Short mmCIF file of C-alpha atoms and ligand atoms in Angstrom, two decimals:
data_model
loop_
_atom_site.label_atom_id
_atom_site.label_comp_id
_atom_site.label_asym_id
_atom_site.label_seq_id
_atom_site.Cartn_x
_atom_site.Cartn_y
_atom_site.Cartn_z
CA UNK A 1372 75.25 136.15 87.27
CA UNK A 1373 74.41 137.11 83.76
CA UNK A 1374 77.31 134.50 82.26
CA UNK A 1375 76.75 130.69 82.64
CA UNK A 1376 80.41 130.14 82.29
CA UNK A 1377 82.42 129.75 85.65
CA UNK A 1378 86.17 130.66 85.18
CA UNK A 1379 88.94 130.33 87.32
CA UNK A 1380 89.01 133.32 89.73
CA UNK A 1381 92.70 133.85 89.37
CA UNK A 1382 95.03 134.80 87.26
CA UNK A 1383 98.62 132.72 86.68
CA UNK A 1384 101.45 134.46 87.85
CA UNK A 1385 104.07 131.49 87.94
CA UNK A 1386 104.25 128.10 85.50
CA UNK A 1387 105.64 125.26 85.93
CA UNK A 1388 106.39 123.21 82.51
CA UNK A 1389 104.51 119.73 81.92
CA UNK A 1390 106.85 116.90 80.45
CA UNK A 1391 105.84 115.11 78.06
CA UNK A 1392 106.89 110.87 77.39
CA UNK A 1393 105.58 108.20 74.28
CA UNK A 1394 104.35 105.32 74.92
CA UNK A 1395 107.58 103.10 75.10
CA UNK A 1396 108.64 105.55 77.92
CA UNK A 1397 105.77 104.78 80.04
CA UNK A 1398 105.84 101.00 79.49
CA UNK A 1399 109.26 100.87 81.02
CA UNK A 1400 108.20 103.38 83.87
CA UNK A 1401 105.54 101.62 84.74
CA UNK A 1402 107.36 98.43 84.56
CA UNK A 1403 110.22 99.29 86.83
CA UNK A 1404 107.80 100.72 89.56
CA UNK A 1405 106.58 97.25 89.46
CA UNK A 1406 103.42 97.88 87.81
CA UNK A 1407 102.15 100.31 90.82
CA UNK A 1408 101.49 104.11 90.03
CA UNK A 1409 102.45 105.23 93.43
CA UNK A 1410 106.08 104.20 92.71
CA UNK A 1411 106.47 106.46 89.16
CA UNK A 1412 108.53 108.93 88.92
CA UNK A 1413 106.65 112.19 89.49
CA UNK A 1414 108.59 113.34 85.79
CA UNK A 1415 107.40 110.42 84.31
CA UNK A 1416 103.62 111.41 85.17
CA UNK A 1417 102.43 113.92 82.80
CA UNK A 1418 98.80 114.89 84.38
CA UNK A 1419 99.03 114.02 87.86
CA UNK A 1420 95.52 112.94 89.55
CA UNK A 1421 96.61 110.60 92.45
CA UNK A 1422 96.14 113.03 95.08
CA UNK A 1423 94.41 116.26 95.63
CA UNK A 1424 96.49 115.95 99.24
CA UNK A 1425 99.70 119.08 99.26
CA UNK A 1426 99.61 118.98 94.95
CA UNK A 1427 97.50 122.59 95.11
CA UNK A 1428 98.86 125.36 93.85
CA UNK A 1429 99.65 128.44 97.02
CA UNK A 1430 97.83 131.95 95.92
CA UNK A 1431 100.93 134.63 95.48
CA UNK A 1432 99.63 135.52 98.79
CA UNK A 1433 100.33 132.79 100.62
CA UNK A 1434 104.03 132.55 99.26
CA UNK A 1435 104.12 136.36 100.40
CA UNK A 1436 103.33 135.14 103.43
CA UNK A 1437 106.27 132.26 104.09
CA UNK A 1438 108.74 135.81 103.58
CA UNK A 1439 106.32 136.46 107.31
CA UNK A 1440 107.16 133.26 108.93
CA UNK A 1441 108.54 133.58 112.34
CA UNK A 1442 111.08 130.28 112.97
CA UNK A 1443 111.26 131.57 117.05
CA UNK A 1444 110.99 127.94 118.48
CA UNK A 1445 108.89 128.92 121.19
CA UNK A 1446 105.75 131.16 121.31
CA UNK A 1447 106.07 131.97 117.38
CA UNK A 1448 104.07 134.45 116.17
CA UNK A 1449 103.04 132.97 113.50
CA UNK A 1450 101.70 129.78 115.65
CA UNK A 1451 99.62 132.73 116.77
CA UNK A 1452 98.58 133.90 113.67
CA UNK A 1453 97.71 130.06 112.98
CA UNK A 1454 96.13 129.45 116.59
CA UNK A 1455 93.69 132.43 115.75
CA UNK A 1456 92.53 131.69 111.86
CA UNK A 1457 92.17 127.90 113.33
CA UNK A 1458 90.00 129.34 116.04
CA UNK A 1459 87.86 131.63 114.20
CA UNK A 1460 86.39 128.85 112.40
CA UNK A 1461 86.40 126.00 114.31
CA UNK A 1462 85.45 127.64 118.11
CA UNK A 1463 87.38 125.14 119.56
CA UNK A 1464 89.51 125.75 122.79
CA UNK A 1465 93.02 123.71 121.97
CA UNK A 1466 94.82 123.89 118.71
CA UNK A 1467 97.67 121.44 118.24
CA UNK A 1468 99.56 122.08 114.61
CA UNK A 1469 100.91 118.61 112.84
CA UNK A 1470 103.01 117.54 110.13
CA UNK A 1471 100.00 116.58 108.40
CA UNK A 1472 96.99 114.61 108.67
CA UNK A 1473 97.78 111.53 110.01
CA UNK A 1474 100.23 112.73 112.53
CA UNK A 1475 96.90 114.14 114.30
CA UNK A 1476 95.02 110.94 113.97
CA UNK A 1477 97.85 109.58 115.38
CA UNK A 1478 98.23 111.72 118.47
CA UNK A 1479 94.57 111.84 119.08
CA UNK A 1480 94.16 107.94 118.82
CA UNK A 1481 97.39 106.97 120.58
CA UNK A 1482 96.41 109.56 123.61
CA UNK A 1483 93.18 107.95 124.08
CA UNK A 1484 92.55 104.44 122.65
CA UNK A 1485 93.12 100.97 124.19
CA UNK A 1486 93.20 97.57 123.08
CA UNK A 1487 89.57 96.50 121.43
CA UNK A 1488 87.52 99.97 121.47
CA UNK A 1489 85.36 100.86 118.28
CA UNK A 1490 85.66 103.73 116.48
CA UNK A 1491 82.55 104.53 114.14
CA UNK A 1492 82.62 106.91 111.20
CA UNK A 1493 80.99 107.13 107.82
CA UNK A 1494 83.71 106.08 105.78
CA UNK A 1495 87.45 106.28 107.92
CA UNK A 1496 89.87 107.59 105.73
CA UNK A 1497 92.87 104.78 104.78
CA UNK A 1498 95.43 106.42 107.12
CA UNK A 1499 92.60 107.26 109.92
CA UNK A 1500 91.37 103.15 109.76
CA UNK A 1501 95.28 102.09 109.63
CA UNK A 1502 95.65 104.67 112.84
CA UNK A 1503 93.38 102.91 114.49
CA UNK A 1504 93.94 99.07 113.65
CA UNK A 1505 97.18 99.86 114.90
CA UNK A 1506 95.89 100.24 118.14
CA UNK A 1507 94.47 97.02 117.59
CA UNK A 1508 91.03 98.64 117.69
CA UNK A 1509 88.58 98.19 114.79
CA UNK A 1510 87.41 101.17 112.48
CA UNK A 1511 83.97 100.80 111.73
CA UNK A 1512 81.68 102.08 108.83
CA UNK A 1513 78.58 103.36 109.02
CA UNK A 1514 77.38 105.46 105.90
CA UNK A 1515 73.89 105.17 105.06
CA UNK A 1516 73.43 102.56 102.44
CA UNK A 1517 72.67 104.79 99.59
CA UNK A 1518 76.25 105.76 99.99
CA UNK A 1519 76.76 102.62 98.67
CA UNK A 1520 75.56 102.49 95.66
CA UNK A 1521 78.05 104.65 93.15
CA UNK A 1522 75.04 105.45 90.47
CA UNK A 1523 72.61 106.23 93.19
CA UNK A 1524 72.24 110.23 92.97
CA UNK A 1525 71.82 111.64 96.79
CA UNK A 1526 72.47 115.18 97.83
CA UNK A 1527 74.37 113.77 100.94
CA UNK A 1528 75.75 110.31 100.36
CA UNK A 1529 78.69 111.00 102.91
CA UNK A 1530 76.23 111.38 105.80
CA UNK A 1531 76.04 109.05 108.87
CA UNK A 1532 73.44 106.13 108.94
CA UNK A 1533 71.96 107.59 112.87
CA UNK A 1534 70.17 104.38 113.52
CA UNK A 1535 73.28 102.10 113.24
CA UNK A 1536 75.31 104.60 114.92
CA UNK A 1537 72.43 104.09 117.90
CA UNK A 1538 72.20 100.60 118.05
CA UNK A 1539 76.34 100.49 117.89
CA UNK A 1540 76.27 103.01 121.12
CA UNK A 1541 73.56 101.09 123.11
CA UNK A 1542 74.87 97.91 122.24
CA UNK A 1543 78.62 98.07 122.75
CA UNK A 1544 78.63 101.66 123.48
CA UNK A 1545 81.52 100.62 126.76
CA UNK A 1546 83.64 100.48 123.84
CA UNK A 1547 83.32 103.52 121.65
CA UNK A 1548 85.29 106.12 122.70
CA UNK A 1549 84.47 108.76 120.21
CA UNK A 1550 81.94 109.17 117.21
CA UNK A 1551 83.87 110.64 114.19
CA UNK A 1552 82.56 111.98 110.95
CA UNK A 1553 84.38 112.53 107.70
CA UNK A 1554 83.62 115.62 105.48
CA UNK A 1555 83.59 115.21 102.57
CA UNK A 1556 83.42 111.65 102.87
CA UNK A 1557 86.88 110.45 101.36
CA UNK A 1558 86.79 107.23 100.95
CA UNK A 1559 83.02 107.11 100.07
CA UNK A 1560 83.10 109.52 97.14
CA UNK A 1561 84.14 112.37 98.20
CA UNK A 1562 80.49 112.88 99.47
CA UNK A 1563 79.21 115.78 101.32
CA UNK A 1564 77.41 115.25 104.73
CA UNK A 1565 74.31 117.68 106.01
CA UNK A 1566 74.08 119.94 108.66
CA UNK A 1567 70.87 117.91 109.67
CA UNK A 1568 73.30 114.64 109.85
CA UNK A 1569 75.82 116.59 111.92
CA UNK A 1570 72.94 117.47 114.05
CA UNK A 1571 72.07 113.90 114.22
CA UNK A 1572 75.39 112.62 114.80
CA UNK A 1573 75.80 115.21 117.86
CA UNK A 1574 72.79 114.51 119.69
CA UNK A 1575 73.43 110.24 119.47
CA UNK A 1576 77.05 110.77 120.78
CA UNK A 1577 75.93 113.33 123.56
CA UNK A 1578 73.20 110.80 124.80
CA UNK A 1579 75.73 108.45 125.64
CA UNK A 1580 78.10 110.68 126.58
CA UNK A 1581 80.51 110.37 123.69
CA UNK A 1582 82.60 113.05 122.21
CA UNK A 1583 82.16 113.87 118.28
CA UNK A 1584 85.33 114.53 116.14
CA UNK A 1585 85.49 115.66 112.40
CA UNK A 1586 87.83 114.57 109.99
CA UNK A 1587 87.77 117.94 108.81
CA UNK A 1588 90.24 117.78 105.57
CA UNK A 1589 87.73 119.27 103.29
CA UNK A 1590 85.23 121.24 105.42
CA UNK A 1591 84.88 124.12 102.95
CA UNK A 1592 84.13 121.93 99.97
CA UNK A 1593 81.37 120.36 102.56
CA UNK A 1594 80.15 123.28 103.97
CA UNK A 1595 79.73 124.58 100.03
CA UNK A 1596 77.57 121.40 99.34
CA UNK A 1597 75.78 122.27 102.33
CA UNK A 1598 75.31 125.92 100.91
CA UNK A 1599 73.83 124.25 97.33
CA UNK A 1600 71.70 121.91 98.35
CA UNK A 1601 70.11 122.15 101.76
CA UNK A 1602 67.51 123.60 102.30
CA UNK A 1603 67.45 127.48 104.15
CA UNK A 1604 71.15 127.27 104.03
CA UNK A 1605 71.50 128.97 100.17
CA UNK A 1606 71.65 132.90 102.00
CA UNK A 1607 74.83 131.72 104.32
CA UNK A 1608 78.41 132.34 103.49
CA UNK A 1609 80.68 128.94 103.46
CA UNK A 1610 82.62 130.06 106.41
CA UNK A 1611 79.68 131.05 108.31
CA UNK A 1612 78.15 127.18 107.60
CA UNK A 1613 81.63 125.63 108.27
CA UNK A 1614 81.32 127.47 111.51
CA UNK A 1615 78.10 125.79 112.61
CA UNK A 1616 79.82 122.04 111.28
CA UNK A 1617 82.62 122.52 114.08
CA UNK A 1618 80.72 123.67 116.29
CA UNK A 1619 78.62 120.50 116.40
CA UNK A 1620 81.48 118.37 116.97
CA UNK A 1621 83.72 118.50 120.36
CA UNK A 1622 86.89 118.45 118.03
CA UNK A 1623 88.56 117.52 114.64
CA UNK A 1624 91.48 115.78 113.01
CA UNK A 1625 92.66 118.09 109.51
CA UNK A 1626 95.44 117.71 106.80
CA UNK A 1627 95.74 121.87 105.91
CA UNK A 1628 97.39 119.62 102.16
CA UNK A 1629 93.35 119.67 101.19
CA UNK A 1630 91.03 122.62 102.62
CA UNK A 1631 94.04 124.15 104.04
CA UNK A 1632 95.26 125.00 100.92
CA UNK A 1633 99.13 124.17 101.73
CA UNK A 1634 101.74 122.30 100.46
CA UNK A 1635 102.10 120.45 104.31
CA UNK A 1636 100.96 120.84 107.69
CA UNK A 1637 98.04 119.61 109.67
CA UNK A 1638 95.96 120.36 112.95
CA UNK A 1639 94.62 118.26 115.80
CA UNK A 1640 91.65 121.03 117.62
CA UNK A 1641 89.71 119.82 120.58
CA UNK A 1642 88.09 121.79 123.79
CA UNK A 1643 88.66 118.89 125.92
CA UNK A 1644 91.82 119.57 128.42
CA UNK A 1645 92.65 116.52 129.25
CA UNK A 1646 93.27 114.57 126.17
CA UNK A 1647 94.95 117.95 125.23
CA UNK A 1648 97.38 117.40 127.68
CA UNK A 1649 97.97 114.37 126.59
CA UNK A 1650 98.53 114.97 123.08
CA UNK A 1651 100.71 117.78 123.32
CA UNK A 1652 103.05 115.40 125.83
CA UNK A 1653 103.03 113.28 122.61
CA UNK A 1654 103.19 115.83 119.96
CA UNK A 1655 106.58 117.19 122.08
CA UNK A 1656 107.86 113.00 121.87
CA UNK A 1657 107.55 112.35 118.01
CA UNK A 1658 106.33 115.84 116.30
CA UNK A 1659 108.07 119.06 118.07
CA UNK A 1660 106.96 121.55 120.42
CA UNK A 1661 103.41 122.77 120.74
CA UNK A 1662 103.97 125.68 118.61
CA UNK A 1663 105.54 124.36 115.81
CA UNK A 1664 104.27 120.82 115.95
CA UNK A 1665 106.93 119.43 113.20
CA UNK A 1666 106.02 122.19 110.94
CA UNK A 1667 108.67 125.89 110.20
CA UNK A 1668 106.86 128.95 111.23
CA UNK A 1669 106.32 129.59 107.01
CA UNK A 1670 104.35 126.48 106.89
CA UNK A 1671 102.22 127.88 109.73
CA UNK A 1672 101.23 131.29 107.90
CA UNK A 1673 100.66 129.55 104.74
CA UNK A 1674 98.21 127.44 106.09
CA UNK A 1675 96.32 130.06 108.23
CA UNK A 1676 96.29 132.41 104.84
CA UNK A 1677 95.04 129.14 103.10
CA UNK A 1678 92.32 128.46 105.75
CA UNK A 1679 91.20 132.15 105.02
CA UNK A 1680 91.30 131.79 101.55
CA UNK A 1681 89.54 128.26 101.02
CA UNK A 1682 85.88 129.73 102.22
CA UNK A 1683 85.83 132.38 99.51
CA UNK A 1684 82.76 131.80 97.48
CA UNK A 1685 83.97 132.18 94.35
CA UNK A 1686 87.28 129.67 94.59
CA UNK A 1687 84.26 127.08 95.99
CA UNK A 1688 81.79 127.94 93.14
CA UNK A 1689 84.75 127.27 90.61
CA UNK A 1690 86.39 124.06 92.25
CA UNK A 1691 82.80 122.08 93.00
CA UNK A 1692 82.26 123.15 88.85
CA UNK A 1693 85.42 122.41 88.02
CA UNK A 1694 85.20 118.80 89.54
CA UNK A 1695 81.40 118.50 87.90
CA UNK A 1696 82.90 119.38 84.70
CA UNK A 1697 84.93 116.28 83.97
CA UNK A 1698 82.42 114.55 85.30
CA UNK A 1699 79.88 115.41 82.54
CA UNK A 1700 81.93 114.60 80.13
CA UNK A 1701 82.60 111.10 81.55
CA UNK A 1702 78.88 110.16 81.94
CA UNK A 1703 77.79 111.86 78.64
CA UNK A 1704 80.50 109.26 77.56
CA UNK A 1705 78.51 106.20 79.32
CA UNK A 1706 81.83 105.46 82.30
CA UNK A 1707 80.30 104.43 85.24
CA UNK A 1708 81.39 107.07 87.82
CA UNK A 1709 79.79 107.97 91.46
CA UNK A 1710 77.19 110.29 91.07
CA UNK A 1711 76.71 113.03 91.79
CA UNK A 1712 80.47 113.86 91.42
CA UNK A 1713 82.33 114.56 94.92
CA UNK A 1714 83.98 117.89 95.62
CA UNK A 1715 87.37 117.12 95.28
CA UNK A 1716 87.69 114.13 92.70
CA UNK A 1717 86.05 111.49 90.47
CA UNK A 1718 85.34 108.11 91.27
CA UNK A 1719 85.37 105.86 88.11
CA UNK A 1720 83.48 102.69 88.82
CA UNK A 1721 86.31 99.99 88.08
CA UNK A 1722 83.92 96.88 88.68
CA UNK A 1723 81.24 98.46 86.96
CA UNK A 1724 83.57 99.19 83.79
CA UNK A 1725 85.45 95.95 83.68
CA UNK A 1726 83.17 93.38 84.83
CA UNK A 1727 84.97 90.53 83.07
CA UNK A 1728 87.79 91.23 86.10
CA UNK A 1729 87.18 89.69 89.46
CA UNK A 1730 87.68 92.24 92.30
CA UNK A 1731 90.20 89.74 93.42
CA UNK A 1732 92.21 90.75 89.98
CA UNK A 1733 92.45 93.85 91.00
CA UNK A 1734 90.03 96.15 88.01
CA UNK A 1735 91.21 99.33 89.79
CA UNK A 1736 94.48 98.66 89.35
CA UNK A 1737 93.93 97.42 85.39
CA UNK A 1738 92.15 101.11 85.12
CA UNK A 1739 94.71 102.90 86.68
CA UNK A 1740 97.93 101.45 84.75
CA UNK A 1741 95.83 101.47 81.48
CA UNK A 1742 95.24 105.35 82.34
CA UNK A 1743 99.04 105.98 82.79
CA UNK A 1744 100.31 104.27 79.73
CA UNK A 1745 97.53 105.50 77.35
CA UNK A 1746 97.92 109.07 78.53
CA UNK A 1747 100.60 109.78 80.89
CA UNK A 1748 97.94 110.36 83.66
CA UNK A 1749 98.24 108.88 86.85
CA UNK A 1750 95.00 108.39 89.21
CA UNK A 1751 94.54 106.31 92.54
CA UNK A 1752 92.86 102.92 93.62
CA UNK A 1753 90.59 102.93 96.12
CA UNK A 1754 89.32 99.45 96.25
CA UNK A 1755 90.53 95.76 96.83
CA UNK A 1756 94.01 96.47 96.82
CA UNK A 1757 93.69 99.72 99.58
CA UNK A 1758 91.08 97.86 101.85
CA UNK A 1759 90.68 94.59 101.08
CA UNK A 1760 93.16 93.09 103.31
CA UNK A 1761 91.79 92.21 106.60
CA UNK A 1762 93.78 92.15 109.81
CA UNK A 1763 93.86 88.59 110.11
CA UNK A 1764 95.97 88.62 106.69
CA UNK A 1765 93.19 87.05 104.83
CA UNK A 1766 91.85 89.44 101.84
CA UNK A 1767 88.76 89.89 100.40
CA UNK A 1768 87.03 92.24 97.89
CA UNK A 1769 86.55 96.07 99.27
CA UNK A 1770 83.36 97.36 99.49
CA UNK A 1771 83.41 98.99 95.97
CA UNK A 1772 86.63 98.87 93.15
CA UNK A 1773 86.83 102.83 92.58
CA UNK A 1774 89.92 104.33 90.07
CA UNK A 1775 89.92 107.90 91.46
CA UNK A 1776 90.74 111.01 89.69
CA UNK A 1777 91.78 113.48 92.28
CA UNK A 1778 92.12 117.30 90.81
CA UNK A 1779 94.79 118.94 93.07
CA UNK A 1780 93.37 122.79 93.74
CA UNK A 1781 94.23 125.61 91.40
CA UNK A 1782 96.61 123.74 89.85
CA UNK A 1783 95.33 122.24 85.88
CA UNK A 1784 92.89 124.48 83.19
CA UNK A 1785 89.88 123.17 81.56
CA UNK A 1786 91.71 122.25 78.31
CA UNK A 1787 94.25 119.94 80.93
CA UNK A 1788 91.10 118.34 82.43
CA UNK A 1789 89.38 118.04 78.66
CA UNK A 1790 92.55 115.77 77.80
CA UNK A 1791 91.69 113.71 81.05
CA UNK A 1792 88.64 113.08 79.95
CA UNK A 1793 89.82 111.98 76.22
CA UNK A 1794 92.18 109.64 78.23
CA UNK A 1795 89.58 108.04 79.85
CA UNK A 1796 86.83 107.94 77.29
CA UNK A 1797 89.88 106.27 74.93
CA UNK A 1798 90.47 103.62 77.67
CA UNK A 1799 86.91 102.64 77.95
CA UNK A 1800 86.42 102.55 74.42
CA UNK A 1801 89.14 99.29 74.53
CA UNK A 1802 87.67 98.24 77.90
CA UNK A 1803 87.68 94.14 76.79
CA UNK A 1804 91.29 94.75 76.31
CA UNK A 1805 92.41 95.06 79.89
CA UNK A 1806 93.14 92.49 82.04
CA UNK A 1807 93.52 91.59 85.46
CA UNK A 1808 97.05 92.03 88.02
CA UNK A 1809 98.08 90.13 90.99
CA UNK A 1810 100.02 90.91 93.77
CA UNK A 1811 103.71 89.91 94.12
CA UNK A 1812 104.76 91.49 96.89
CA UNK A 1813 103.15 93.60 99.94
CA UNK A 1814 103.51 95.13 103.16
CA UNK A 1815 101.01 94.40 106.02
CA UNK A 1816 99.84 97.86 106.42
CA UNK A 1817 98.74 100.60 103.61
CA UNK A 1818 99.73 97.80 101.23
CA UNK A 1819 98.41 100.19 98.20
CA UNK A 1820 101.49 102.26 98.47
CA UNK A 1821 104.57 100.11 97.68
CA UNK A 1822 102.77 96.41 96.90
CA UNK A 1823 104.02 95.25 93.27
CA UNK A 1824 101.61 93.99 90.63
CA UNK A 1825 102.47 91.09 87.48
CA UNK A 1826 99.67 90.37 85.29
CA UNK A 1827 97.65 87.21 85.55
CA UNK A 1828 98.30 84.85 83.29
CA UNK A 1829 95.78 84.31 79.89
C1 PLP B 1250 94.30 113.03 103.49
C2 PLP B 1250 93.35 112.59 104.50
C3 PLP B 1250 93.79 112.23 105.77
C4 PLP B 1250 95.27 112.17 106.15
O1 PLP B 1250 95.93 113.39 105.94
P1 PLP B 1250 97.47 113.43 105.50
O2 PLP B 1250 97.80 114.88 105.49
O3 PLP B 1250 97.57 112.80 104.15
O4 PLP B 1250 98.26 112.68 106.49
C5 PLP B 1250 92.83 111.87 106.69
N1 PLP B 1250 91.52 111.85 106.39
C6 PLP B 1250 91.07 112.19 105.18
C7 PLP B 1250 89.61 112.18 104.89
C8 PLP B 1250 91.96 112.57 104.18
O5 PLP B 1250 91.51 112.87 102.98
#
């Protein structure tokens, strides 16, 4: 490579036009979405970072491809199409095609969980630990601890800590059905876990005769931190490494709205026949029939088109870069983020910035309004609010209070991403200004999404 600069490896063939708001605008937005980002108007947001989950932009291939879609309601071809790009990199036998993510966490945990099992993971995903608390099973965590700490630079902070996952599996092993393992880690950072880990993970669950599932939603961003920074693995193509990751696992849950490069759609992929059976009898009760799985035939050959496209080297060299990017500007600006930046978003440090607001006073949500109205950019809360209500009803401060800055793929330029980056330096800059929120009203489950915030009082 003889230039230092990565571009975007694409050209834009279609725009879609940015609107704009002052100040006032957004204080009344904000205000009659009760204070909680998730309930703006979409036209009222003006760079949109809550999600990196269906926001990406679809190549002019893949829209060719929706003209393919065959809407036969049995036996589709393009469920075969689908069925065979799903195969070729995951190896597994059974591929069941959801609505999205969480309709295949769903399936999978409603086909085999009962009352009081465990379900270990590095970090579960909000929807995967609300999936299974539903169940009334418990979720459990078990990222090694340096995953913990946001400034604490590891190549693989999303990777499994082995000798917790043993001691859970020889101590109350009776109740574990399956050992999952999210890559990237989500709700950890975004952090990639190793091949080595995988390895790990695989042999602990086989010697107690436990099958291993991936939370696959952004396997190609892993299986490109894999290619970077392990060692021997820098000659290997991305698909060739997220090859080996499935194939160390027995099965996998995926939203195709990340790594699958779509707009919708999911999978649920497994070798095992029986819970297959199983899930498909559900998938035909709540989702559709097995070739479909609540999704039109277009869906289906957008997402196997996406799956193809998401390996390419140099759409991974310029998203992992691209992601980096704002990150270097944040820390050369002194905002605590998780480092080293995750694949798909970054994690501002809320506690760490605005230490004069209890975690009980929500400082990711103080970060996250103060982003909107200063800027018209809206990012996402992953902290006290998302997982600090227990299932007792009693609440208590989440692991870490994160603000994170998803960047949907293909979709904003560098100059977009440099005025993110002003935003938040500007809101730092007045960080003694912000104050703390409190809840007024909140569902029981996945309270993040529609709970309403006042500000406390002084
Ligand atoms: C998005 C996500 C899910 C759920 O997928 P949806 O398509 O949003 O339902 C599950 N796990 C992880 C790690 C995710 O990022």
């Amino acid at each position: 490579m003889p230039f230092r600069t990565i571009i975007e490896p694409f050209r834009i063939k279609s725009v879609e036009a940015a609107r704009f708001t002052t100040r006032e605008e957004r204080e009344a937005a904000l205000a009659a979405a009760g204070n909680n980002v998730f309930s703006l108007h979409g036209d009222d947001v003006l760079i949109d970072l809550l999600t990196d989950s269906g926001t990406g932009a679809m190549s002019s291939a893949q829209w060719g491809a929706l003209m393919q879609g065959d809407e036969t309601y049995a036996g589709s071809r393009s469920f075969y199409r689908f069925e065979k790009v799903v195969k070729d990199i995951t190896g597994y036998k059974h591929v069941i095609p959801t609505h999205q993510g969480r309709a295949a966490e769903r399936i999978l945990f409603h086909t085999i969980l009962s009352k009081g099992m465990v379900i270990p993971s590095n970090n579960h995903f909000d929807t995967t630990r609300a999936n299974i608390e539903v169940e009334g099973c418990e979720a459990r965590d078990l990222v090694i601890p340096e995953g913990r700490i946001p400034s604490l630079i590891h190549p693989f902070k999303g990777n499994v800590d082995l000798g917790a996952l043993d001691r859970l599996l020889a101590e109350e092993g009776a109740r574990v059905p399956l050992v999952m393992v999210t890559v990237t880690n989500n709700s950890g950072g975004g952090q990639p876990v190793s091949l080595e880990n995988l390895r790990g993970v695989r042999d602990l669950a086989h010697k107690y005769g436990k099958p291993f599932f991936l939370d696959a939603c952004r396997f190609a961003e892993n299986a490109y931190f894999i290619k970077t920074r392990e060692p021997g693995q820098s000659e290997r193509t991305p698909k060739e490494i997220a090859q080996e990751m499935f194939s160390l696992a027995d099965g996998c849950t995926m939203s195709a709205k990340k790594d699958g490069l779509a707009n919708i759609g999911g999978f649920l992929a497994m070798n095992d026949d029986a819970w297959t059976e199983g899930a498909r009898n559900l998938l035909i009760l709540t989702e559709g029939f097995p070739t479909y799985g609540g999704l039109a035939g277009y869906d289906l050959e957008a997402i196997a088109r996406g799956l193809e496209e998401v390996t390419e080297e140099p759409y991974l060299r310029y998203r992992i870069r691209s992601t980096a990017y704002l990150a270097d500007k944040l820390i050369e600006g002194d905002v605590p983020i998780i480092r080293p930046p995750g694949g798909h978003a970054i994690y501002i440090d809320a506690r760490a910035l605005l230490p004069h607001i209890p975690p009980l006073e929500y400082p990711g949500i103080a970060l996250a309004n103060a982003l909107y109205l200063e800027a018209g950019v809206r990012a996402c809360e992953i902290g006290t609010v998302m997982f600090g209500l227990r299932p007792d009803g009693t609440e208590a401060p989440g692991a870490m209070d994160l603000v994170r800055l998803a960047i949907p793929r293909r979709v904003y330029t560098q100059s977009h991403i440099d005025y993110v980056a002003e935003a938040v330096l500007a809101v730092a800059a007045r960080r003694a200004e912000l104050r703390g929120w409190r809840i007024t009203s909140a569902p029981k489950v996945l309270r993040h999404f529609t709970a309403q915030f006042a500000p406390v009082a002084g």
